PDB file of C-alpha atoms in Angstrom:
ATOM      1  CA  UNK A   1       4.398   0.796   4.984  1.00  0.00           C
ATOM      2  CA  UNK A   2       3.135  -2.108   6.985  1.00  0.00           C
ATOM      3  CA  UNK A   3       4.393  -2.357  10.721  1.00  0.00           C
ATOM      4  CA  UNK A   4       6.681  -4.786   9.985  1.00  0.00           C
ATOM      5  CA  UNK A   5       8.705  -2.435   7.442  1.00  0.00           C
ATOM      6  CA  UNK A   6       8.586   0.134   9.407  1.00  0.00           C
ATOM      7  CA  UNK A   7      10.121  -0.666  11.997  1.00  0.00           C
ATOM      8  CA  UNK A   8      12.520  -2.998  10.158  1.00  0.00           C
ATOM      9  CA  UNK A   9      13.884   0.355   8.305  1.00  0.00           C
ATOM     10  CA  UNK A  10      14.459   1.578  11.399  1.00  0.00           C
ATOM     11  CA  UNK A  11      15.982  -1.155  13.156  1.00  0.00           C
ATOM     12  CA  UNK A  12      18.863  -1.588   9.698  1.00  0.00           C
ATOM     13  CA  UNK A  13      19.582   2.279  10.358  1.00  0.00           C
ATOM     14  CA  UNK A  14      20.635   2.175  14.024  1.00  0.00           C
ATOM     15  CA  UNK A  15      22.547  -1.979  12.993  1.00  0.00           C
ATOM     16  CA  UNK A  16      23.877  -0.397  10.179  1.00  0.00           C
ATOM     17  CA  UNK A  17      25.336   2.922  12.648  1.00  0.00           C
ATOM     18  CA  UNK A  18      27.169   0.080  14.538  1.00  0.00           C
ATOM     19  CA  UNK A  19      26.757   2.536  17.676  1.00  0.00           C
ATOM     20  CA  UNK A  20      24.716   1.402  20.406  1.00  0.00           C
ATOM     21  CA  UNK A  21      23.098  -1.098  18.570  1.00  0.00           C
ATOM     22  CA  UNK A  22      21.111  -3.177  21.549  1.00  0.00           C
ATOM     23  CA  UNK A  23      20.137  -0.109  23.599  1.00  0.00           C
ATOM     24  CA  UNK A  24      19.306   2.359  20.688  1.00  0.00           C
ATOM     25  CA  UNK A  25      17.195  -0.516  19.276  1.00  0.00           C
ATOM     26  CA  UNK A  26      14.803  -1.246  22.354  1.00  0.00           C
ATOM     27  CA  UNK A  27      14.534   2.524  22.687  1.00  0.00           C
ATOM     28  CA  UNK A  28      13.068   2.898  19.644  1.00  0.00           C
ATOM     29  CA  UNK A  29      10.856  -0.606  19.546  1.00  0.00           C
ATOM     30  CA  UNK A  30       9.493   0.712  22.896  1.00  0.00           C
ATOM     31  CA  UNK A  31       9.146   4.416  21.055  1.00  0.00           C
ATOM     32  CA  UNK A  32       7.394   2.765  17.892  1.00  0.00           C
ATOM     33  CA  UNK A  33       5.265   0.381  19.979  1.00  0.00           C
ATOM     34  CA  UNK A  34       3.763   3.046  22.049  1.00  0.00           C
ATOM     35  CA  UNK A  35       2.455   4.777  19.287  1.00  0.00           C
ATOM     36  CA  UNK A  36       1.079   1.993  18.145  1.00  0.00           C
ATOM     37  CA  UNK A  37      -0.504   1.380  21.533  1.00  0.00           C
ATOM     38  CA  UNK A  38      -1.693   4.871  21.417  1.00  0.00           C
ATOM     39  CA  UNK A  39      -3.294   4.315  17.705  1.00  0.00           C
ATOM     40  CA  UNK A  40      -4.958   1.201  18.741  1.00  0.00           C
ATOM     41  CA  UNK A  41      -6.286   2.929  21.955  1.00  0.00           C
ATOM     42  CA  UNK A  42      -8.289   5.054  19.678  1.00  0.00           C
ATOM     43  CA  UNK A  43      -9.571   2.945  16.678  1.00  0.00           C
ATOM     44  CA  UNK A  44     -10.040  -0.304  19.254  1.00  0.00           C
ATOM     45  CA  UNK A  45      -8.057  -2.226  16.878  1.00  0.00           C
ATOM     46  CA  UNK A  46      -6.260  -5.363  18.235  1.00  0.00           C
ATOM     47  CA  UNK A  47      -2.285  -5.067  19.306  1.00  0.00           C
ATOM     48  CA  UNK A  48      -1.984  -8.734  19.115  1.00  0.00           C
ATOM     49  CA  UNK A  49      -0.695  -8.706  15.104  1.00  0.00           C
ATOM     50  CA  UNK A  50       0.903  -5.548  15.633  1.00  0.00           C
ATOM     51  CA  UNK A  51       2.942  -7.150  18.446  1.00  0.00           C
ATOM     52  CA  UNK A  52       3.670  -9.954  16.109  1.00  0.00           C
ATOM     53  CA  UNK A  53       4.556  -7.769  12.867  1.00  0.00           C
ATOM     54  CA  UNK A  54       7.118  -5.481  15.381  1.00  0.00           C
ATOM     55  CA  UNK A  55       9.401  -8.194  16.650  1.00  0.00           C
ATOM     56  CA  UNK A  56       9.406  -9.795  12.838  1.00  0.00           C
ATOM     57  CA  UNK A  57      10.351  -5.983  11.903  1.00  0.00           C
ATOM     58  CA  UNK A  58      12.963  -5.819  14.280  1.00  0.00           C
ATOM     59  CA  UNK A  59      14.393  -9.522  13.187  1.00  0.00           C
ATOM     60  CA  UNK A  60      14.139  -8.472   9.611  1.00  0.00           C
ATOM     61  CA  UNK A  61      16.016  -5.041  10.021  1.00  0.00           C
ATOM     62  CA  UNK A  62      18.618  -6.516  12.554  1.00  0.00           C
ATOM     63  CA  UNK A  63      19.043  -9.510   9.767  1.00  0.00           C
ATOM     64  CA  UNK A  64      19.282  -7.323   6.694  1.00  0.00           C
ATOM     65  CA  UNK A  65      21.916  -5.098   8.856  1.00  0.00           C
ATOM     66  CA  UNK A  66      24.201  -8.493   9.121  1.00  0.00           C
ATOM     67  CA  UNK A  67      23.880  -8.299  13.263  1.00  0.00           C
ATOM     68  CA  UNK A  68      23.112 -10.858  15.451  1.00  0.00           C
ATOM     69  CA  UNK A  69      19.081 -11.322  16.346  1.00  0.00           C
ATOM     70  CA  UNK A  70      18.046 -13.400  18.704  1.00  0.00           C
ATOM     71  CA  UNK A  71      18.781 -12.113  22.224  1.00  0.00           C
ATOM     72  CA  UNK A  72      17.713  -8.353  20.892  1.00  0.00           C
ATOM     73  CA  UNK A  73      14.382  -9.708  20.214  1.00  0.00           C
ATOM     74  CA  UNK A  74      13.933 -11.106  23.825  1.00  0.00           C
ATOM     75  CA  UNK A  75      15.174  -7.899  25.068  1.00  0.00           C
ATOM     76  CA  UNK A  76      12.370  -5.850  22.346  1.00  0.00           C
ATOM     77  CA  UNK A  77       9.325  -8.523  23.905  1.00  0.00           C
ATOM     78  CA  UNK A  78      10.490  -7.565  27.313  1.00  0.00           C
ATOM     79  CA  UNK A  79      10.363  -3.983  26.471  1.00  0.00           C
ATOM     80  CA  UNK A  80       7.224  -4.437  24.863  1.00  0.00           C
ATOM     81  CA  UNK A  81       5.667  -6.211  27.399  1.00  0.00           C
ATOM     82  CA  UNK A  82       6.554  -3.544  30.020  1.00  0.00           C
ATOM     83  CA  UNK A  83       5.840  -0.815  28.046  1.00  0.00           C
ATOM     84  CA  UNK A  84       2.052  -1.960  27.817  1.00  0.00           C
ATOM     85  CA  UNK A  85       1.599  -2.700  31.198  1.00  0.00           C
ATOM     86  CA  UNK A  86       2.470   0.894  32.191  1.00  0.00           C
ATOM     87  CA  UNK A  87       0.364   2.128  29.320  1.00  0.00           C
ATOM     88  CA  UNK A  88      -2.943   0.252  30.562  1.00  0.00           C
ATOM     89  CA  UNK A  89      -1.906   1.390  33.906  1.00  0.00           C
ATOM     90  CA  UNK A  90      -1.784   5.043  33.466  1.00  0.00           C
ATOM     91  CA  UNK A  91      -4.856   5.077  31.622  1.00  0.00           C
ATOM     92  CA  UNK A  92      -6.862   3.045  34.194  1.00  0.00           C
ATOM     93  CA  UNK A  93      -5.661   5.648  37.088  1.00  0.00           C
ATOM     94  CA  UNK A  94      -7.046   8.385  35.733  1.00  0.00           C
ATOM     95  CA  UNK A  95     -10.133   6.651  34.763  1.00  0.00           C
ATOM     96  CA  UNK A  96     -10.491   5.184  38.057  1.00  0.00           C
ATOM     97  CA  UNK A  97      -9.733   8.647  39.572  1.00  0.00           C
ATOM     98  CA  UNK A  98     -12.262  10.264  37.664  1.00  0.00           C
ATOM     99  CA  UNK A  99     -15.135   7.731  38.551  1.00  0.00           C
ATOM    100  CA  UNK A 100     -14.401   7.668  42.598  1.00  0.00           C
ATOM    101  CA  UNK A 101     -14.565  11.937  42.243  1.00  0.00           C
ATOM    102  CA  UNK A 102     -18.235  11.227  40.604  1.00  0.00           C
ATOM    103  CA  UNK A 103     -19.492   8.952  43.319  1.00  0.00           C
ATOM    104  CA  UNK A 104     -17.927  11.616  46.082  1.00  0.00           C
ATOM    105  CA  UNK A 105     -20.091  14.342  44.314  1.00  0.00           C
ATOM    106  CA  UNK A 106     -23.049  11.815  43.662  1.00  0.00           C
ATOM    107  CA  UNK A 107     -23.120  10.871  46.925  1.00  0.00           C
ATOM    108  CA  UNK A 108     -22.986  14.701  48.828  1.00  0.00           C
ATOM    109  CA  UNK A 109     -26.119  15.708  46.118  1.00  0.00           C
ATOM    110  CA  UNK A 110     -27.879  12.473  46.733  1.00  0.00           C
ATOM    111  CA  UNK A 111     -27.065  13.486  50.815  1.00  0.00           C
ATOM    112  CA  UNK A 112     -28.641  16.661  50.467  1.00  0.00           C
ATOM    113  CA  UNK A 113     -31.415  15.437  48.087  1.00  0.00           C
ATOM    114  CA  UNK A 114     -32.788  13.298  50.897  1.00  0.00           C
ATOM    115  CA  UNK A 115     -32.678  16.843  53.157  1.00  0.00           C
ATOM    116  CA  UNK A 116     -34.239  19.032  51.002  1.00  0.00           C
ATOM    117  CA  UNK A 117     -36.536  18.544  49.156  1.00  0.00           C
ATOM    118  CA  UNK A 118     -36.084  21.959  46.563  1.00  0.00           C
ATOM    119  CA  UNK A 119     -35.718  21.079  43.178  1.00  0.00           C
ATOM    120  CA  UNK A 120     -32.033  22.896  42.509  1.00  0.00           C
ATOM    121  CA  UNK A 121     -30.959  20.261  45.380  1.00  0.00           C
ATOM    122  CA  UNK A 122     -32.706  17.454  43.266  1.00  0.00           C
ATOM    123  CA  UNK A 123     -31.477  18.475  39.938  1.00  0.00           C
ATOM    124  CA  UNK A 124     -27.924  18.905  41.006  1.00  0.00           C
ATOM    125  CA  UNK A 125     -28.247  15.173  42.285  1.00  0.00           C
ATOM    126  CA  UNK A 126     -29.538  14.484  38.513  1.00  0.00           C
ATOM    127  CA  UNK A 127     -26.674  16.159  37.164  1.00  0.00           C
ATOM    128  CA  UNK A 128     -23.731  13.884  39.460  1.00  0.00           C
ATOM    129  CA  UNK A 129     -26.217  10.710  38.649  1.00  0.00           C
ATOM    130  CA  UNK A 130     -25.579  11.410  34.814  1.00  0.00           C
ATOM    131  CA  UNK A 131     -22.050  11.742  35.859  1.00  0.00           C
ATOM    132  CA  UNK A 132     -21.514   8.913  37.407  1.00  0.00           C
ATOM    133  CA  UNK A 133     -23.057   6.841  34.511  1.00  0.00           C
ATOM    134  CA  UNK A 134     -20.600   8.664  32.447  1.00  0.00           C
ATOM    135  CA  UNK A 135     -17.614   8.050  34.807  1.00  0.00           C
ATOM    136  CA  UNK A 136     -18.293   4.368  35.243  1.00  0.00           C
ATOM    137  CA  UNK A 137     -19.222   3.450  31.332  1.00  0.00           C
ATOM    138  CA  UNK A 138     -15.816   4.902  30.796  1.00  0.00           C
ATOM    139  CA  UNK A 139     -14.116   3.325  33.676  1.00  0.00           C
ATOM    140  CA  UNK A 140     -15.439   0.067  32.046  1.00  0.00           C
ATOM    141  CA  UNK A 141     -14.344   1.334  28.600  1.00  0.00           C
ATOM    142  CA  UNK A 142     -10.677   1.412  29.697  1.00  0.00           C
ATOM    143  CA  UNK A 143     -10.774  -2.005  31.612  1.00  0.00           C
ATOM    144  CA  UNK A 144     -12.144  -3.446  28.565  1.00  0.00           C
ATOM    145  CA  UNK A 145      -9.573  -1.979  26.605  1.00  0.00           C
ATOM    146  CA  UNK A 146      -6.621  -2.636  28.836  1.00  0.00           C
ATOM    147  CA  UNK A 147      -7.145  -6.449  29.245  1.00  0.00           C
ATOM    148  CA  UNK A 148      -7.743  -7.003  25.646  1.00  0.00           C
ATOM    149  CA  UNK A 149      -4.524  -5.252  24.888  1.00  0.00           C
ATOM    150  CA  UNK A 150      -2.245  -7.157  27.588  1.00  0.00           C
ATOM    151  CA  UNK A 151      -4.055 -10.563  26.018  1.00  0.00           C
ATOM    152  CA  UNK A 152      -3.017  -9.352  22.653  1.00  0.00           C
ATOM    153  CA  UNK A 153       0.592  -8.587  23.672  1.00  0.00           C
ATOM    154  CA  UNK A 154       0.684 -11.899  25.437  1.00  0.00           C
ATOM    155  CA  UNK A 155      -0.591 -13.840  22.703  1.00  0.00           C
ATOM    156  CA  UNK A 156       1.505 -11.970  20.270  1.00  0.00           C
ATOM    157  CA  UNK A 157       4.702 -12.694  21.461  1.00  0.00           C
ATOM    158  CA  UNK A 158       3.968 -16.097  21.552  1.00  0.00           C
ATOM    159  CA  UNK A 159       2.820 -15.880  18.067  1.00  0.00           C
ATOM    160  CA  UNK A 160       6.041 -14.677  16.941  1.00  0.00           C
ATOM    161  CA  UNK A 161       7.873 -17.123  19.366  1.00  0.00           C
ATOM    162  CA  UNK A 162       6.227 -20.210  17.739  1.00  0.00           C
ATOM    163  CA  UNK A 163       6.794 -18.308  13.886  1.00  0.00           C
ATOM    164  CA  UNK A 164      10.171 -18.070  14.225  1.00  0.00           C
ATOM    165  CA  UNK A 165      11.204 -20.826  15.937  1.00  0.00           C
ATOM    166  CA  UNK A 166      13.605 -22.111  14.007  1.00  0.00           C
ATOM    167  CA  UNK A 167      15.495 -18.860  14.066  1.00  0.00           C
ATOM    168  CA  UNK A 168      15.728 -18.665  17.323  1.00  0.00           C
ATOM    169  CA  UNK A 169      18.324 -19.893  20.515  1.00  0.00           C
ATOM    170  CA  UNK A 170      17.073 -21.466  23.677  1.00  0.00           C
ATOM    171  CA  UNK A 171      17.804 -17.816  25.411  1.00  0.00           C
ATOM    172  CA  UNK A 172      15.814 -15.952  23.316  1.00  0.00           C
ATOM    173  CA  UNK A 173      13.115 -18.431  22.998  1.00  0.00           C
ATOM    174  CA  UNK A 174      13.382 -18.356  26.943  1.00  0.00           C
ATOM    175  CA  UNK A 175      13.456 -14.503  26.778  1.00  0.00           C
ATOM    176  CA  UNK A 176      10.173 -14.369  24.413  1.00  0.00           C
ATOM    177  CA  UNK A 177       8.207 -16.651  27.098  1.00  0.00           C
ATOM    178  CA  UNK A 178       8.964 -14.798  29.852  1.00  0.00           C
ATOM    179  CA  UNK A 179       7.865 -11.411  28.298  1.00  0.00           C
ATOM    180  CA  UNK A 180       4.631 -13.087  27.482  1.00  0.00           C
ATOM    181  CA  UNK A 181       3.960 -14.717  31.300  1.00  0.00           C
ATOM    182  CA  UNK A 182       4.736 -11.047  32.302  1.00  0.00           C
ATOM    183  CA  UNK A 183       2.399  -9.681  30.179  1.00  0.00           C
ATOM    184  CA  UNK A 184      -0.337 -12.733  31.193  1.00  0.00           C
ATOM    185  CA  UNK A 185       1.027 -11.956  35.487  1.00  0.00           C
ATOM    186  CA  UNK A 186       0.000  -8.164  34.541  1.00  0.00           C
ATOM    187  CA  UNK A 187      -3.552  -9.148  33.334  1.00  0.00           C
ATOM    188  CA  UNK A 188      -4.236 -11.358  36.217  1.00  0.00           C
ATOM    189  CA  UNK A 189      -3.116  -8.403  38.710  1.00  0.00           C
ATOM    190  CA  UNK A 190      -5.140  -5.884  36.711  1.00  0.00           C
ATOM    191  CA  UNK A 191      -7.982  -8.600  36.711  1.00  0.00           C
ATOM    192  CA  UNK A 192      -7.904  -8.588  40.521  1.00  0.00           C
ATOM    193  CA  UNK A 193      -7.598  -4.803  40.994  1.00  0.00           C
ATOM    194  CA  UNK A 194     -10.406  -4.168  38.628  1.00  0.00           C
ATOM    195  CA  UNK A 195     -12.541  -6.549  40.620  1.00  0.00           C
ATOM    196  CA  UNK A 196     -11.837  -4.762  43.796  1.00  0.00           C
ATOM    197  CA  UNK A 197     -12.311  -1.339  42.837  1.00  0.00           C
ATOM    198  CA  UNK A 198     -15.349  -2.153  41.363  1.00  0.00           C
ATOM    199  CA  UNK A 199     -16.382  -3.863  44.759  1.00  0.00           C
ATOM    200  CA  UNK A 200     -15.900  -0.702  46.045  1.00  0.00           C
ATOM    201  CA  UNK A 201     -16.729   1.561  43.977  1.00  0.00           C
ATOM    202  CA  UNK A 202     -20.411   0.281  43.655  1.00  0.00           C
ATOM    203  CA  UNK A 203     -20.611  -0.074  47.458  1.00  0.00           C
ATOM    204  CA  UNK A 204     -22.421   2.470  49.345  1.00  0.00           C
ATOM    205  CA  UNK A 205     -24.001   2.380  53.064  1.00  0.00           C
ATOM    206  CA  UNK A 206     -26.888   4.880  52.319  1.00  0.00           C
ATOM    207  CA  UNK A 207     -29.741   2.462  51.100  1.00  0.00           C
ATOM    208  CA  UNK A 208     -31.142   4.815  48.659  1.00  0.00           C
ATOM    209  CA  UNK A 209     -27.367   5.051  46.704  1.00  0.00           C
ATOM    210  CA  UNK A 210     -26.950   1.384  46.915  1.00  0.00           C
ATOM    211  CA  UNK A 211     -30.158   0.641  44.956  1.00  0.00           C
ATOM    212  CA  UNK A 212     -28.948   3.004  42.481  1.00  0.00           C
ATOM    213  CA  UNK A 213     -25.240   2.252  41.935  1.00  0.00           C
ATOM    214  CA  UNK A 214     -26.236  -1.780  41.776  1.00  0.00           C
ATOM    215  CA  UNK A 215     -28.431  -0.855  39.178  1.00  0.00           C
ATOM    216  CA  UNK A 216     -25.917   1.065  37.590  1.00  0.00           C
ATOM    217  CA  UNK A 217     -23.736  -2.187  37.559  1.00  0.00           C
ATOM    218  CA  UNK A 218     -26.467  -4.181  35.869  1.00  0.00           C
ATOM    219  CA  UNK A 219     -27.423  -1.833  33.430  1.00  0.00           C
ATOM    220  CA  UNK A 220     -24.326  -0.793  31.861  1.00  0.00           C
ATOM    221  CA  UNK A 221     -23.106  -4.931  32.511  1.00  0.00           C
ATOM    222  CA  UNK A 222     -26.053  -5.557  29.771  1.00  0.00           C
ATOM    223  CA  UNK A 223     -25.198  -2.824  27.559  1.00  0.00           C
ATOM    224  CA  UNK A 224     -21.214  -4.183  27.197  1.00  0.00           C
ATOM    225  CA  UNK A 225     -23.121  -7.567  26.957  1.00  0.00           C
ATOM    226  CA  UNK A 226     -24.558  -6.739  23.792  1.00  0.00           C
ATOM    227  CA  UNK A 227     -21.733  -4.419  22.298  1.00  0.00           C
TER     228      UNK A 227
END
């Protein structure tokens, strides 16, 4: 089943249980979504049509169920919308965790490379070197990944918003837009982290590391460039 059925067939069950309806529905759009986050994470597809297809599914199911729509699917964008952000979050800390850890042990080996001069000294700084390179291309990975997913969510929403139009109440069509400027406030704050880590992540005092971490910067920049 397409995303759209899906989670419409879910959405009719918990209508049609008349318990609960609003709270057991956002629990499980912000269940379903997730995994769909977490699918898209791994085959780099877009969340954009996804984001679209769930809040039609959960119109469709609430619809077919004979229960009122429109302020559950505000509520569903909002959840959506949060849900993402905290998604793209947790992955970027441990990403950005893992890349400051390689520049602390690139930057003791490249220390005692410059001291000694005995080749286990110089291969262990060729062995932090290759991590870093690792460390950072993925760092990038997941920034890449992250934006592109809160611009999808964003753009989504408003998708749906402008689809259904005609369906929906001025609260709900107020409720949609403000789950998408969330989701575009969250980008611009991750935008502005990002650049700021980087900063200083790629900043070192010790000439010799500097040289090597901008050209780091430049040569994995022209390697995303052509991806």
């Amino acid at each position: 089943m397409s995303i759209k059925e899906t989670v419409s067939a879910g959405v009719k069950k918990i209508a049609e249980s008349g318990k609960d309806v609003n709270a057991k529905t956002i629990a499980f759009v912000k269940k379903s979504f997730h995994q769909t986050h977490e699918a898209c994470d791994k085959s780099g597809a877009s969340l954009e049509k996804a984001t679209e297809e769930t809040l039609a599914g959960v119109a469709a199911g609430l619809k077919s169920a004979g229960h009122e729509t429109g302020h559950l699917i505000g509520k569903c964008a909002q959840a959506i919308s949060d849900d993402t952000r905290k998604a793209t979050e947790a992955s970027l800390v441990a990403a950005r965790k893992a890349a400051d850890d390689a520049k602390s042990t690139l930057a003791a080996a490249t220390k005692k490379a410059l001291e000694h001069s005995k080749e286990g000294v110089n291969k262990a700084e060729e062995d932090a070197r290759a991590a870093m390179t690792s460390a950072y291309a993925d760092l990038h990975k997941k920034i890449d990944q992250a934006e592109a997913h809160l611009k999808d969510v964003a753009t989504g929403i408003n998708a749906y918003a402008k689809s259904a139009a005609h369906d929906l109440d001025a609260a709900s069509h107020k409720a949609l837009h403000d789950a998408a400027h969330q989701t575009q406030a969250a980008l611009v704050a991750l935008e502005k982290a990002t650049k700021e880590h980087s900063k200083n992540l790629l900043h070192h005092s010790e000439k010799k590391l500097s040289q090597w971490l901008g050209s780091l910067k430049t040569k994995l920049d022209h390697l995303r460039d052509k991806a």
